[in-house]
Amino acid sequence: MSRFIDSKVWCPLCNKNVQLLRVAHAAKLVDVHPRTIYRYIDEGLVYARRVAGKTYRVCGECLYRQRSDA
Ligand SMILES: [Zn+2]
């Protein structure tokens, strides 16, 4: 059961449990450059978690919100 729980994390920006996406994958989904996503992370606009030291997983719902605000 814990395996399923692990796949979702609490996003404080969305106020709910979300699935985190790899940056490359998320970039394709919302059709932006991965660099743009790193900028969102830097600016605290999307929730991200660092995994394995230097890669990130990002909240897709936060990203979609950025897109609709743009
Ligand atoms: Zn979020």
Short mmCIF file of C-alpha atoms and ligand atoms in Angstrom, two decimals:
data_model
loop_
_atom_site.label_atom_id
_atom_site.label_comp_id
_atom_site.label_asym_id
_atom_site.label_seq_id
_atom_site.Cartn_x
_atom_site.Cartn_y
_atom_site.Cartn_z
CA MET A 1 0.00 0.00 0.00
CA SER A 2 2.80 2.40 0.80
CA ARG A 3 3.95 2.07 -2.77
CA PHE A 4 0.77 3.79 -3.93
CA ILE A 5 0.99 6.51 -1.35
CA ASP A 6 4.55 7.23 -2.43
CA SER A 7 3.43 8.10 -5.92
CA LYS A 8 1.44 11.06 -4.66
CA VAL A 9 2.69 13.84 -2.46
CA TRP A 10 1.07 16.74 -0.75
CA CYS A 11 1.43 19.93 -2.75
CA PRO A 12 1.19 22.95 -0.43
CA LEU A 13 0.44 25.20 -3.41
CA CYS A 14 -2.46 23.12 -4.70
CA ASN A 15 -3.57 22.10 -1.23
CA LYS A 16 -4.01 18.51 -2.26
CA ASN A 17 -2.23 15.32 -3.09
CA VAL A 18 -0.71 15.40 -6.52
CA GLN A 19 1.37 13.27 -8.78
CA LEU A 20 4.84 14.65 -9.35
CA LEU A 21 6.26 14.57 -12.85
CA ARG A 22 9.72 14.49 -14.23
CA VAL A 23 10.71 17.89 -15.58
CA ALA A 24 11.22 16.64 -19.13
CA HIS A 25 7.82 14.99 -19.11
CA ALA A 26 6.10 17.99 -17.54
CA ALA A 27 7.68 20.30 -20.10
CA LYS A 28 6.13 18.28 -22.91
CA LEU A 29 2.75 18.19 -21.24
CA VAL A 30 2.44 21.94 -20.92
CA ASP A 31 4.52 22.67 -24.01
CA VAL A 32 7.24 24.81 -22.46
CA HIS A 33 10.99 24.51 -22.39
CA PRO A 34 12.40 22.57 -19.42
CA ARG A 35 14.37 25.70 -18.59
CA THR A 36 11.10 27.55 -18.11
CA ILE A 37 10.08 24.96 -15.58
CA TYR A 38 13.32 25.40 -13.65
CA ARG A 39 12.61 29.10 -13.60
CA TYR A 40 9.14 28.43 -12.14
CA ILE A 41 10.81 26.28 -9.51
CA ASP A 42 13.32 29.02 -8.71
CA GLU A 43 10.55 31.54 -8.35
CA GLY A 44 8.51 29.23 -6.16
CA LEU A 45 5.65 29.19 -8.64
CA VAL A 46 5.46 25.44 -8.86
CA TYR A 47 5.99 22.90 -6.18
CA ALA A 48 9.06 20.74 -6.77
CA ARG A 49 10.95 18.08 -4.95
CA ARG A 50 14.54 17.25 -5.50
CA VAL A 51 15.19 13.58 -6.10
CA ALA A 52 18.43 11.70 -6.46
CA GLY A 53 20.44 14.83 -5.66
CA LYS A 54 20.03 16.90 -8.78
CA THR A 55 16.84 16.02 -10.60
CA TYR A 56 13.45 17.42 -9.80
CA ARG A 57 9.92 16.19 -9.81
CA VAL A 58 7.37 18.92 -10.28
CA CYS A 59 3.67 19.29 -9.59
CA GLY A 60 1.78 19.17 -12.88
CA GLU A 61 -1.21 21.03 -11.48
CA CYS A 62 0.93 23.97 -10.42
CA LEU A 63 2.36 24.03 -13.92
CA TYR A 64 -1.04 24.09 -15.55
CA ARG A 65 -1.94 27.00 -13.30
CA GLN A 66 1.12 28.92 -14.50
CA ARG A 67 0.07 28.26 -18.06
CA SER A 68 -3.44 29.56 -17.57
CA ASP A 69 -2.17 32.67 -15.78
CA ALA A 70 0.27 33.49 -18.57
ZN ZN B 1 0.78 21.90 -7.06
#
